[in-house]
PDB file of C-alpha atoms in Angstrom:
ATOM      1  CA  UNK A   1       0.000   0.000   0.000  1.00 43.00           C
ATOM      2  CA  UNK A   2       1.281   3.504  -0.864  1.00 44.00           C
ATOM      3  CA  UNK A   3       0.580   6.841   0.517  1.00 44.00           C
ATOM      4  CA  UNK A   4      -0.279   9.319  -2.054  1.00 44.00           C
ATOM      5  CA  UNK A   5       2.014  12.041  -3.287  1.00 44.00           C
ATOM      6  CA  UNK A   6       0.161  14.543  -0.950  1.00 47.00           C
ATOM      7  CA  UNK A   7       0.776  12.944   2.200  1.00 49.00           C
ATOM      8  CA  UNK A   8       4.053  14.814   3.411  1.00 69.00           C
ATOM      9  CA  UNK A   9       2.899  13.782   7.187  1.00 73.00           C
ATOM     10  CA  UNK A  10       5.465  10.647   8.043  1.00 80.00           C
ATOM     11  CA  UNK A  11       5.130  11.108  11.899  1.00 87.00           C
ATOM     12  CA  UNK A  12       1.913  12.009  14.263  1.00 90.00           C
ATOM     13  CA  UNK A  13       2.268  13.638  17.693  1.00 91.00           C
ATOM     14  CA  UNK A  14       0.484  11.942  20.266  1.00 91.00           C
ATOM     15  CA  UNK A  15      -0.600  14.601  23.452  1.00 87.00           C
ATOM     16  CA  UNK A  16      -0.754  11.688  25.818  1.00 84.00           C
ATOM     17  CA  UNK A  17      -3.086  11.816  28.844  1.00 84.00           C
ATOM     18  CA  UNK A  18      -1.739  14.728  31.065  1.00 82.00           C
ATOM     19  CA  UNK A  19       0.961  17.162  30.487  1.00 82.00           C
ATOM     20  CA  UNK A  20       1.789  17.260  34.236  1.00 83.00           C
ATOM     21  CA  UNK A  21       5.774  15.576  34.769  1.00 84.00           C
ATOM     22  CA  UNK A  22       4.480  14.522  38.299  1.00 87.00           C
ATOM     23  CA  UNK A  23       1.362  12.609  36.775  1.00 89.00           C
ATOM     24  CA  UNK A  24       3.564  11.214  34.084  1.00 91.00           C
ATOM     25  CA  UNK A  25       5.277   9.834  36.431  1.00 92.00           C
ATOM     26  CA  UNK A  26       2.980   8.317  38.655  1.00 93.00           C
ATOM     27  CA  UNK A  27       0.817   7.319  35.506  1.00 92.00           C
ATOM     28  CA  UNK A  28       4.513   5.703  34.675  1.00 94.00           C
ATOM     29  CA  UNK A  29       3.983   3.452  37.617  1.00 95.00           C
ATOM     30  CA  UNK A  30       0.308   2.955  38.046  1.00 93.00           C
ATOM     31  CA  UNK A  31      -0.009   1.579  34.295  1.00 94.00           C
ATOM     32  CA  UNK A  32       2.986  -0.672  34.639  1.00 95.00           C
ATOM     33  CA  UNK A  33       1.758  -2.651  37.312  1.00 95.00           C
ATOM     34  CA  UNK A  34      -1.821  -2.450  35.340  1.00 94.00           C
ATOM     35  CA  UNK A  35      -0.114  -3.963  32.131  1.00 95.00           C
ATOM     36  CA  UNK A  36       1.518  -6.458  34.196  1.00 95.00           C
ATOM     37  CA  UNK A  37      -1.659  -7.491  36.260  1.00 93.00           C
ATOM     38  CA  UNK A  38      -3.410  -7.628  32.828  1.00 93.00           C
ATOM     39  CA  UNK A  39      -0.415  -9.844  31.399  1.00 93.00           C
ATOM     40  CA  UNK A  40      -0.572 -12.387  34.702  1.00 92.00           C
ATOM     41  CA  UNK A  41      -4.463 -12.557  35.066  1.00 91.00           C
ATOM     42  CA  UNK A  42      -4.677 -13.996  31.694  1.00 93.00           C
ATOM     43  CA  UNK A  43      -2.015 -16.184  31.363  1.00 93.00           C
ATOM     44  CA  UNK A  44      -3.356 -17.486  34.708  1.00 90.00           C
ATOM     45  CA  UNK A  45      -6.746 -18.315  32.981  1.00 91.00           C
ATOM     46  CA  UNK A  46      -4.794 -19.671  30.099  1.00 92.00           C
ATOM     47  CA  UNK A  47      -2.365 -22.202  32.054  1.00 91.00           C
ATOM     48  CA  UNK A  48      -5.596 -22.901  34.436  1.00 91.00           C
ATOM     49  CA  UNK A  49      -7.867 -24.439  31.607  1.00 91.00           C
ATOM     50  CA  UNK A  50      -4.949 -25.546  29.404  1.00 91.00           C
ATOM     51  CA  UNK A  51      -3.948 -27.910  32.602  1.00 89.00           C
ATOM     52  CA  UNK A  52      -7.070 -28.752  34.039  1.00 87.00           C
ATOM     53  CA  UNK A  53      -9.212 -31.424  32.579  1.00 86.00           C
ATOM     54  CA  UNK A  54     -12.291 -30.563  34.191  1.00 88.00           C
ATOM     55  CA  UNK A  55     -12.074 -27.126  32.430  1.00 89.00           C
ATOM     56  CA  UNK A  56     -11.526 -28.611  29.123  1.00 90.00           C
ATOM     57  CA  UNK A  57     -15.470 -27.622  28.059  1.00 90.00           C
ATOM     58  CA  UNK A  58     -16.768 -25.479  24.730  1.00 92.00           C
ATOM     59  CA  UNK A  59     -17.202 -22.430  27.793  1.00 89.00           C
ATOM     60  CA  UNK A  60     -13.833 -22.350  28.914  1.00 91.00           C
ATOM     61  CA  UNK A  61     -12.405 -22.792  25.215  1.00 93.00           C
ATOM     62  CA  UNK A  62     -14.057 -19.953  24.451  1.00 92.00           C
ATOM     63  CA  UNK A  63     -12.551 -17.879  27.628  1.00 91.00           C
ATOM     64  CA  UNK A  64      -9.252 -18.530  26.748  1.00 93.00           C
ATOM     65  CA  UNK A  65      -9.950 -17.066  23.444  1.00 94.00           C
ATOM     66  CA  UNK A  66     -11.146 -14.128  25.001  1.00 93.00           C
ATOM     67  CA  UNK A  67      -7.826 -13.996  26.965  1.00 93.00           C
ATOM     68  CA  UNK A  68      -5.445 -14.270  24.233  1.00 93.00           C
ATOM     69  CA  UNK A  69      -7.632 -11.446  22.423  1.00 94.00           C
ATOM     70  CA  UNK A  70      -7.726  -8.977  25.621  1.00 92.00           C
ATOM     71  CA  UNK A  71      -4.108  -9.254  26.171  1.00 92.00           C
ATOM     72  CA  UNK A  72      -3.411  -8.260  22.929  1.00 92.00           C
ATOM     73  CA  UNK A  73      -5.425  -5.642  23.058  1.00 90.00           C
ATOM     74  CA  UNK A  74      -3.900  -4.201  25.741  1.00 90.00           C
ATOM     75  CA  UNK A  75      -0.847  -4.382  24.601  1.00 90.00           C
ATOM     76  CA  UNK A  76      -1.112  -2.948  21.229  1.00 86.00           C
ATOM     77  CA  UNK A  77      -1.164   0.665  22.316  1.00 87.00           C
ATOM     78  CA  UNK A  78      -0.413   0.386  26.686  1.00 91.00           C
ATOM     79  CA  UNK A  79       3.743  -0.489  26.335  1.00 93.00           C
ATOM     80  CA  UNK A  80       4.054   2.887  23.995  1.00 92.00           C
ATOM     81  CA  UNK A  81       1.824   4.624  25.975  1.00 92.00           C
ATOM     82  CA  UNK A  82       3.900   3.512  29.641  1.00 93.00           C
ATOM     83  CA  UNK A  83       7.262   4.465  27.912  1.00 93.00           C
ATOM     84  CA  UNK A  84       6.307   7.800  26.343  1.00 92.00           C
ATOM     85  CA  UNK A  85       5.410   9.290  30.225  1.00 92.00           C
ATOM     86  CA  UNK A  86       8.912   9.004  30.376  1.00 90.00           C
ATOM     87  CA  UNK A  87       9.145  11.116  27.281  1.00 88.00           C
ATOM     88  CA  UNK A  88       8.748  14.838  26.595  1.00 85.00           C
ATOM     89  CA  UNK A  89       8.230  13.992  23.091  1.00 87.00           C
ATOM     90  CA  UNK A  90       5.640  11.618  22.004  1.00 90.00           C
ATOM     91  CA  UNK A  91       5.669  10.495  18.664  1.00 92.00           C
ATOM     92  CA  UNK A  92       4.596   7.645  16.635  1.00 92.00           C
ATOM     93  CA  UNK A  93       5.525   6.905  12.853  1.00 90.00           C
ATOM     94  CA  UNK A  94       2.519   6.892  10.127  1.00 86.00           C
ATOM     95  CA  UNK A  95       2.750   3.230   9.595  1.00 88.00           C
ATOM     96  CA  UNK A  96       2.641   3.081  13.481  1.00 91.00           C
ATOM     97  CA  UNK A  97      -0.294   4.919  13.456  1.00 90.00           C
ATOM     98  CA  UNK A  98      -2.062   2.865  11.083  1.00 89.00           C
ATOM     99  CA  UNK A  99      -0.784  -0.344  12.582  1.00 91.00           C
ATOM    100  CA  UNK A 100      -2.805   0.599  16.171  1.00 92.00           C
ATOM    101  CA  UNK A 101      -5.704   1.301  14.520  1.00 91.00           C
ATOM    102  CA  UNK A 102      -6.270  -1.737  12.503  1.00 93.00           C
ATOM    103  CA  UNK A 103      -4.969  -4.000  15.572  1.00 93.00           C
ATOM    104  CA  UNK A 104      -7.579  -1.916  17.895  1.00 90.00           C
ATOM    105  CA  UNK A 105     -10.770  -2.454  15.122  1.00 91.00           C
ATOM    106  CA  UNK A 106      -9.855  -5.913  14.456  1.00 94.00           C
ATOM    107  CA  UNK A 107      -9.529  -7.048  17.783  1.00 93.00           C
ATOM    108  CA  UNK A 108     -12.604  -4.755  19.358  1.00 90.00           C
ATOM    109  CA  UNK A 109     -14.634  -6.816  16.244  1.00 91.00           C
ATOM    110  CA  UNK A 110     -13.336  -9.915  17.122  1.00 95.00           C
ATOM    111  CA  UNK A 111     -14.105  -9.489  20.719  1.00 92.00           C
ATOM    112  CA  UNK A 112     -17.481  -8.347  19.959  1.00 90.00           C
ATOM    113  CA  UNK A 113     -18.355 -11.633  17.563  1.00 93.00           C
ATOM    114  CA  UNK A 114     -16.607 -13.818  20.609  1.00 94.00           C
ATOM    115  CA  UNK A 115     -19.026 -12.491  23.324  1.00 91.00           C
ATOM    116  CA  UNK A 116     -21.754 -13.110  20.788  1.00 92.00           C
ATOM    117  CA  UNK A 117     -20.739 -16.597  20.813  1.00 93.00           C
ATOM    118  CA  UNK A 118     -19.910 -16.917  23.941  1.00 91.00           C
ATOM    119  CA  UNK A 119     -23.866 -16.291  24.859  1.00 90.00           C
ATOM    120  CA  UNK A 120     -24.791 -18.520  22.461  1.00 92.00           C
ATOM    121  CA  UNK A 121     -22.945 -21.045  24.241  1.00 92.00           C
ATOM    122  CA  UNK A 122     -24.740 -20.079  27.514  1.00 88.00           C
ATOM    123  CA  UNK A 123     -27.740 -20.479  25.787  1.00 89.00           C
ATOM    124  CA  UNK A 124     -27.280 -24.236  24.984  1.00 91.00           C
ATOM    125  CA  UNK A 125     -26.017 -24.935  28.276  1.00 88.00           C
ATOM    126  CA  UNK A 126     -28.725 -23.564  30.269  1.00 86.00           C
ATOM    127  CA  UNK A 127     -31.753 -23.796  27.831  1.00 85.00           C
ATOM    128  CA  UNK A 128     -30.600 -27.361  26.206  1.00 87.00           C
ATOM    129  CA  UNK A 129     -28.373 -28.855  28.911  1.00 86.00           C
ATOM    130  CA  UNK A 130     -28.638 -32.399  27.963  1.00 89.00           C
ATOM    131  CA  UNK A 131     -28.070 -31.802  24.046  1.00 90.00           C
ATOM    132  CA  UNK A 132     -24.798 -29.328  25.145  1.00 91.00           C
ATOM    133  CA  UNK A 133     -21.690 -31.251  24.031  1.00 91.00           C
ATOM    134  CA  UNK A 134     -23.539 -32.694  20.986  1.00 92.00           C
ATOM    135  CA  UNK A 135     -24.664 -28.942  19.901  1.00 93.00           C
ATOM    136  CA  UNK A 136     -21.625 -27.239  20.794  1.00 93.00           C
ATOM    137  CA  UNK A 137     -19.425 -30.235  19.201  1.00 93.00           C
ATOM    138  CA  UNK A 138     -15.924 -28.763  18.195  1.00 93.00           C
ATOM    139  CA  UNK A 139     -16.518 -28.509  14.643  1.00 94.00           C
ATOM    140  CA  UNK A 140     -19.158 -25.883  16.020  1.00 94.00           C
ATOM    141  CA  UNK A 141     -16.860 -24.319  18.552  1.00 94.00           C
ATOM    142  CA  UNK A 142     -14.139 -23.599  15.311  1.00 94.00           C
ATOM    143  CA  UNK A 143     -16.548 -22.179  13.096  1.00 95.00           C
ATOM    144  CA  UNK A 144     -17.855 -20.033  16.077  1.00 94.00           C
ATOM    145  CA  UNK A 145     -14.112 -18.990  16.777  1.00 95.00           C
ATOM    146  CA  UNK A 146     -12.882 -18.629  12.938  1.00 95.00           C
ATOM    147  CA  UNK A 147     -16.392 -16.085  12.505  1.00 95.00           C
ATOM    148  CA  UNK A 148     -15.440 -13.990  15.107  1.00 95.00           C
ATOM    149  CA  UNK A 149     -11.687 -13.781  13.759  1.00 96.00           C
ATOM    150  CA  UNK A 150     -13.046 -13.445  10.345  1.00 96.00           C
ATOM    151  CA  UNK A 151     -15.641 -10.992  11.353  1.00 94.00           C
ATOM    152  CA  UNK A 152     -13.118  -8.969  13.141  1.00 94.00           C
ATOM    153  CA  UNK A 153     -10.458  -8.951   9.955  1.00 96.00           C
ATOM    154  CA  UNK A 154     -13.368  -7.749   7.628  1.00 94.00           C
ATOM    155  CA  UNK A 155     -14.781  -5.281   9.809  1.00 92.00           C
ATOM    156  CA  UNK A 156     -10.878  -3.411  10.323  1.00 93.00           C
ATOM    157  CA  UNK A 157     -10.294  -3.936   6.542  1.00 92.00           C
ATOM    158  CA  UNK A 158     -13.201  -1.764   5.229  1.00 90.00           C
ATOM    159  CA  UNK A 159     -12.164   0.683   8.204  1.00 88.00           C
ATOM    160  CA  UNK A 160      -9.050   0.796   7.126  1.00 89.00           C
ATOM    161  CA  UNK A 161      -9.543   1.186   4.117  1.00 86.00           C
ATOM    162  CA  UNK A 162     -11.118   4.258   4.081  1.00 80.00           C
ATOM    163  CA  UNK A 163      -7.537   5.779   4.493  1.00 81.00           C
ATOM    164  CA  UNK A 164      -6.312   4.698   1.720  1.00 77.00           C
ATOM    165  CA  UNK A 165      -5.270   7.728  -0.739  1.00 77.00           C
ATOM    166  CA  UNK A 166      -5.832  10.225   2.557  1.00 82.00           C
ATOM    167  CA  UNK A 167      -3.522  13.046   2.386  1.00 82.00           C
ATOM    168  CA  UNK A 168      -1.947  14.459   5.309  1.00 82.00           C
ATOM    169  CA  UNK A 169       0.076  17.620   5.229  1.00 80.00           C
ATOM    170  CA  UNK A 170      -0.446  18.987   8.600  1.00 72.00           C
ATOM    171  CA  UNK A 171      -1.217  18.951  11.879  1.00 78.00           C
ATOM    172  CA  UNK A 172      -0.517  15.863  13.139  1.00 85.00           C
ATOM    173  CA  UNK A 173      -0.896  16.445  16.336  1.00 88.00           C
ATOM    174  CA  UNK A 174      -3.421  13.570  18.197  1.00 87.00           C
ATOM    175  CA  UNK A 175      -5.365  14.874  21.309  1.00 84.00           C
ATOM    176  CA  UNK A 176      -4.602  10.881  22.947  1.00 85.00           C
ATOM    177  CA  UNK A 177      -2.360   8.201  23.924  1.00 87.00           C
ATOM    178  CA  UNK A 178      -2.758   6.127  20.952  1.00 88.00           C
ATOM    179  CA  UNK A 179      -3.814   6.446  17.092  1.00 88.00           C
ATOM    180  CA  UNK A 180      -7.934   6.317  16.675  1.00 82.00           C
ATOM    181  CA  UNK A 181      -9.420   6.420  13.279  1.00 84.00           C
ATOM    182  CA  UNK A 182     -11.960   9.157  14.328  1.00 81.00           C
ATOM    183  CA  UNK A 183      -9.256  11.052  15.688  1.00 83.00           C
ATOM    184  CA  UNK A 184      -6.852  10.411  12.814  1.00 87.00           C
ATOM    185  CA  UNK A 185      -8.854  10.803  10.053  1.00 87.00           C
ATOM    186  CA  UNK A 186     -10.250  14.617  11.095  1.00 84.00           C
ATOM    187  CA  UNK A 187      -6.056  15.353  10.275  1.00 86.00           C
ATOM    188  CA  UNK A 188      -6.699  14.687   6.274  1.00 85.00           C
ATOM    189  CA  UNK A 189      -6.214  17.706   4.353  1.00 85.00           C
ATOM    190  CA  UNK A 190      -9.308  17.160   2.258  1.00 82.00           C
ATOM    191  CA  UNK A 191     -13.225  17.240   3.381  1.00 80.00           C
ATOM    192  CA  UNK A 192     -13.737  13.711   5.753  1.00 80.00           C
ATOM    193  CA  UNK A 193     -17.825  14.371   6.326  1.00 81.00           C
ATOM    194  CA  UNK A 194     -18.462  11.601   3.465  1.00 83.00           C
ATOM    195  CA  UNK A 195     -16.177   9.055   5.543  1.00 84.00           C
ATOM    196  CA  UNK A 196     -16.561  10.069   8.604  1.00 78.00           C
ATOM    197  CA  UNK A 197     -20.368   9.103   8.334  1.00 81.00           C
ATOM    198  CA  UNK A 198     -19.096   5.671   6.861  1.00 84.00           C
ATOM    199  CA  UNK A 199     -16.475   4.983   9.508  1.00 83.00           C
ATOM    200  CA  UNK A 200     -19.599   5.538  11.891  1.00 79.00           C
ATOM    201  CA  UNK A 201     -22.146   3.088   9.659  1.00 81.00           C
ATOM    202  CA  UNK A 202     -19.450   0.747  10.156  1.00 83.00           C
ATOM    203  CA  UNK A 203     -18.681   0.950  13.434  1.00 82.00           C
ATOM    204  CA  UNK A 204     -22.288   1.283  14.691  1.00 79.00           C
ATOM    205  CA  UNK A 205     -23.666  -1.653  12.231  1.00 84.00           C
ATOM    206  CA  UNK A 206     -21.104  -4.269  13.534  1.00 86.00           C
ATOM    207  CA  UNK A 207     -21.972  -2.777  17.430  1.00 83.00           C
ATOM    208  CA  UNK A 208     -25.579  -2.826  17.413  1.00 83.00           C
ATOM    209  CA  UNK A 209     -26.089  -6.238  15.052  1.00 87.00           C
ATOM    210  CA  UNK A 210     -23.764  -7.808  18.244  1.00 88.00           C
ATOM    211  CA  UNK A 211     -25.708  -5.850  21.255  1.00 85.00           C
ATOM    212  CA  UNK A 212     -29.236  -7.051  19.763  1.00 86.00           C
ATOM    213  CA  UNK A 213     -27.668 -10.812  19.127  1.00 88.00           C
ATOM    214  CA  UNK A 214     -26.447 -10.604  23.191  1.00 88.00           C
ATOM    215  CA  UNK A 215     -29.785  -8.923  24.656  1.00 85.00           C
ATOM    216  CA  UNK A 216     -31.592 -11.311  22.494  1.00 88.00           C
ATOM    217  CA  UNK A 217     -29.826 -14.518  24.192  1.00 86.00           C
ATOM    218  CA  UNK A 218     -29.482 -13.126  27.697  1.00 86.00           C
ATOM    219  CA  UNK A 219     -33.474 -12.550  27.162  1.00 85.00           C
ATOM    220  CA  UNK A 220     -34.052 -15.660  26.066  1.00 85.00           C
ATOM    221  CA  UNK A 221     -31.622 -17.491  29.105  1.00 84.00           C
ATOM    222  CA  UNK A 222     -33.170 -15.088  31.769  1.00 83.00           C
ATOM    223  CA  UNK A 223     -37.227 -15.886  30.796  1.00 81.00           C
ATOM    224  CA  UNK A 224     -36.313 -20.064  30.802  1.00 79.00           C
ATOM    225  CA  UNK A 225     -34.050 -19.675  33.894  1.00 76.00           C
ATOM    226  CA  UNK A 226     -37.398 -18.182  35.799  1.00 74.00           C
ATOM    227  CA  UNK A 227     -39.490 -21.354  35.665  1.00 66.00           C
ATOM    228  CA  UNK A 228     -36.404 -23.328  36.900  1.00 64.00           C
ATOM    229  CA  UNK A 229     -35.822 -24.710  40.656  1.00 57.00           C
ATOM    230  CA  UNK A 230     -34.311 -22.218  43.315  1.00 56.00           C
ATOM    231  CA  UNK A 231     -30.755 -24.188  43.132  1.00 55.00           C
ATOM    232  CA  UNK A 232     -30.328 -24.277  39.222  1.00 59.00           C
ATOM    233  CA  UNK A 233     -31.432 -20.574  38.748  1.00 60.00           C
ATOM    234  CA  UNK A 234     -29.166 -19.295  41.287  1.00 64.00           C
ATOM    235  CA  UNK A 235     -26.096 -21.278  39.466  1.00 63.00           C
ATOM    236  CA  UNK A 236     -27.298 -20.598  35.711  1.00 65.00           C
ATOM    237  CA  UNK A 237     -27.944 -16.102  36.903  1.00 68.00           C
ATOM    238  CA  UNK A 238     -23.954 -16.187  38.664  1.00 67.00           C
ATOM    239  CA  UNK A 239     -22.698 -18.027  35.542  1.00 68.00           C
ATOM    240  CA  UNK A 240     -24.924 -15.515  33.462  1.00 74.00           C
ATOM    241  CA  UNK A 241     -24.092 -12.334  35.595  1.00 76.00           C
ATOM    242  CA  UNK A 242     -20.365 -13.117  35.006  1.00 75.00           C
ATOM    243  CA  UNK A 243     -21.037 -12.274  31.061  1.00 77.00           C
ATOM    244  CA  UNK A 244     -23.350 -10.124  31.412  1.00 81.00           C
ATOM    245  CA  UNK A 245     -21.107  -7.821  33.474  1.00 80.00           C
ATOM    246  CA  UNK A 246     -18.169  -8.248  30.492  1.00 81.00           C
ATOM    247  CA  UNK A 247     -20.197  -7.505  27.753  1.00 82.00           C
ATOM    248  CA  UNK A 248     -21.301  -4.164  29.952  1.00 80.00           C
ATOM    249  CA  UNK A 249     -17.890  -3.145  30.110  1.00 79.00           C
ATOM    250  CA  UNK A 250     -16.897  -3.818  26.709  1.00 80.00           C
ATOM    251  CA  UNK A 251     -19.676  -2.111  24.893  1.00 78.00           C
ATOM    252  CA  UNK A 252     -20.260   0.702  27.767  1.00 73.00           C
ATOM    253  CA  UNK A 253     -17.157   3.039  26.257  1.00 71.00           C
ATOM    254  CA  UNK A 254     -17.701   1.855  22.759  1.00 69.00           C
ATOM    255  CA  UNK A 255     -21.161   3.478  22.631  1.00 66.00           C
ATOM    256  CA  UNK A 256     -19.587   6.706  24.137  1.00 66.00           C
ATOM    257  CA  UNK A 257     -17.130   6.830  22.107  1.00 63.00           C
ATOM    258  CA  UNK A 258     -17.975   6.231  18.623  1.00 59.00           C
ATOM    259  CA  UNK A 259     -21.714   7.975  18.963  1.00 56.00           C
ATOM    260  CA  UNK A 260     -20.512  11.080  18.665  1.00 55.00           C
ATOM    261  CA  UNK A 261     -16.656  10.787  17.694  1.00 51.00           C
ATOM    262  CA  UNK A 262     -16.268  13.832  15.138  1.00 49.00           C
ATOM    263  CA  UNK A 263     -17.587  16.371  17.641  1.00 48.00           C
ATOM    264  CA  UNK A 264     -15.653  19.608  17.900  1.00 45.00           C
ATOM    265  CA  UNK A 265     -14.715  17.710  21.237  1.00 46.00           C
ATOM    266  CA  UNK A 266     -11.604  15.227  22.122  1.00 47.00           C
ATOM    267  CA  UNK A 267     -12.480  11.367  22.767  1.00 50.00           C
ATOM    268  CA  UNK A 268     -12.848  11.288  26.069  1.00 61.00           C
ATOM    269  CA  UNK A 269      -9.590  10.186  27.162  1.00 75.00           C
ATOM    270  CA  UNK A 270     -11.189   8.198  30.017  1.00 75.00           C
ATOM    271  CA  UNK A 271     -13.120   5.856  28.262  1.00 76.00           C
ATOM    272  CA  UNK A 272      -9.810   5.269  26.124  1.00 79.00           C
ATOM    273  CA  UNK A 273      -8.225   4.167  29.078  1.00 84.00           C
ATOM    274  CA  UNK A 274     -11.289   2.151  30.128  1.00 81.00           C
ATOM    275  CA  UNK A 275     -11.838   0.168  26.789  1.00 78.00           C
ATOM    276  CA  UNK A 276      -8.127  -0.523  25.812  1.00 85.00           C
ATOM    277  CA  UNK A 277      -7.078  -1.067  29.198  1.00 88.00           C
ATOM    278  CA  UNK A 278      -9.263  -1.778  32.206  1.00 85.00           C
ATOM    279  CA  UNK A 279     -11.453  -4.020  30.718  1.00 86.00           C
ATOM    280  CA  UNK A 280      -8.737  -6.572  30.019  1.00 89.00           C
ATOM    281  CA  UNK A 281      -7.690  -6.412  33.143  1.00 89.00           C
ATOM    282  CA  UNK A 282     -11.243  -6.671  35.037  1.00 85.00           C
ATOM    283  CA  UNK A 283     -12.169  -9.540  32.414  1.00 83.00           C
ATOM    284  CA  UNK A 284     -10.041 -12.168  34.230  1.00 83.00           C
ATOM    285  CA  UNK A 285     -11.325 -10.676  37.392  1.00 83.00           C
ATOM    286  CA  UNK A 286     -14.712 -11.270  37.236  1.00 83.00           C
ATOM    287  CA  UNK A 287     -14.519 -14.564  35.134  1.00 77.00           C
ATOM    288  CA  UNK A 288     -12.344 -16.165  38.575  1.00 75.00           C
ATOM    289  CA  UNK A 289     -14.030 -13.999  41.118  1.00 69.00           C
ATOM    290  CA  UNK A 290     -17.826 -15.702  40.183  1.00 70.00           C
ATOM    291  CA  UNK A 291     -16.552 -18.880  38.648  1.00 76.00           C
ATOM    292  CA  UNK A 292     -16.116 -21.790  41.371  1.00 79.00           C
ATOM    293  CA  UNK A 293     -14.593 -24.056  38.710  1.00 81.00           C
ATOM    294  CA  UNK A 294     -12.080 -21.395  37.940  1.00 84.00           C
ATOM    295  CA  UNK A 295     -11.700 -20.705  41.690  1.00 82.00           C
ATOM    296  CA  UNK A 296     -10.767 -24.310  43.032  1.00 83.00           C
ATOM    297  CA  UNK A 297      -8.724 -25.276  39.908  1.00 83.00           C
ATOM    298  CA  UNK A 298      -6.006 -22.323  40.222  1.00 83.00           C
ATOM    299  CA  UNK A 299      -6.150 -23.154  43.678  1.00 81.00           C
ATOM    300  CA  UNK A 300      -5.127 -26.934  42.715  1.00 81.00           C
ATOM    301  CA  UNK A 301      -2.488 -25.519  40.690  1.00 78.00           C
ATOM    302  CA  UNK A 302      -1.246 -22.469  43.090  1.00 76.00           C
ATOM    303  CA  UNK A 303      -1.252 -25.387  45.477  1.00 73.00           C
ATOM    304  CA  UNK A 304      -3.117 -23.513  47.916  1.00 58.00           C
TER     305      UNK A 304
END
């Protein structure tokens, strides 16, 4: 792929989060030990189902999937961002630039197609529990996994590709700590309305087609868990308040985010931090914190 003869811009400036040394610093600090908790929580679900048989179900398969994707996403854009509060100048070459953003959209789709599938699998296991391991067979569980991949690589293709042939000749300057396409693509030196309206169809499409598809399942699970004995329900609503509280967190700062991204207004740095960051980290979290299973097996393997 080749930049057009217009685009003279080979480096962006990123602003960061704060332009306060002491913050820096202790930003410097605080997001290190995030990045590593985010690194260890994951792994620890990985290594825990890898080595535990009883774990070795279409669920768990699934939330390792969702581990491998959230540490990658945070650590597309969080080691830059720790090492450039050590930095007075923040900078990030164009093909860096374009690198986070189609690592950030492919992974946010891919995420967004797992969860989906991830409630589907709820759905069998609570509404059809006796049919379970023939339904979600793992021919079924690969063609889940390769659609949300595949989903994913589509939906930060046609995003990305709306920057092809963009010129940019100044500023360059990005009000955050990491390359966004809604904040990128306001730099062009040419009028963006047309695509900015198209980055937003795209965006919004793939988001609301997945937050129907998950309301519609959670629905579903929460009106046939009701008319279930007192034990079962209470099981099947903390297994189902587990997801429920993930896919809150993931699509919370998406909606805020991309709704109204080309306002005359920053993205809110905030909800940055919050998408790219803190939900990887709080993922882990709540999967072990209301998951027995998870619970006693790193305990077995902690040897606590």
């Amino acid at each position: 792929m080749e930049r057009t003869n217009h685009s003279v811009v080979f480096e962006f400036i990123l602003l960061g989060l704060c332009k306060s040394q002491n913050l820096q610093i202790l930003f410097f600090l605080g997001f290190s030990v995030v990045f590593v908790g985010i690194v260890l929580g994951n792994l620890l679900i990985l290594v825990t189902v890898t080595f535990d048989a009883r774990l070795h179900t279409p669920m768990y398969f699934l939330l390792i999937n969702l581990s491998c994707i959230d540490m990658i996403l945070a650590s597309f854009a969080t080691p830059k961002m720790i090492v450039d509060f050590l930095r007075e100048r923040k900078t990030i070459s164009w093909w860096g630039c374009y690198s986070q953003m189609f690592f950030m959209h492919l992974l946010g789709g891919s995420e967004m197609m797992l969860l989906v599938a991830m409630a589907i699998d709820r759905y069998v296991a609570i509404c059809k529990p006796l049919h379970y391991m023939t339904i979600m067979s793992p021919r079924v569980l690969t063609g889940l996994l390769l659609s949300s991949y595949a989903v994913g690589f589509v939906h930060s293709s046609s995003q990305m590709a709306f920057m092809l042939n963009l010129p940019f000749c100044g500023p360059s300057v990005i009000d955050s700590f990491f390359c966004d396409l809604p904040l990128v693509i306001k730099l062009a030196c040419k009028d963006t309305y047309i695509l900015q309206l198209l980055v937003i169809a795209d965006s919004g499409l793939l988001s609301l087609v997945c937050f129907l598809l998950l309301l519609l399942s959670y629905g579903v699970i929460i009106f046939s868990v009701r008319h279930r004995a007192a034990s079962r329900s209470s099981k099947a609503f903390s297994t189902l308040s587990a997801h429920i509280t993930v896919v809150t967190l993931f699509f919370a700062p998406c909606v805020f985010i991309y709704v109204w991204p080309f306002s005359r207004y920053s993205v809110d740095k905030i909800l940055s931090v919050f998408y790219t960051i803190f939900t990887p980290l709080l993922n882990p979290i709540i999967y072990t914190l209301r998951n027995q299973e998870v619970k006693a097996a790193i305990k077995k393997i902690l040897c606590i």
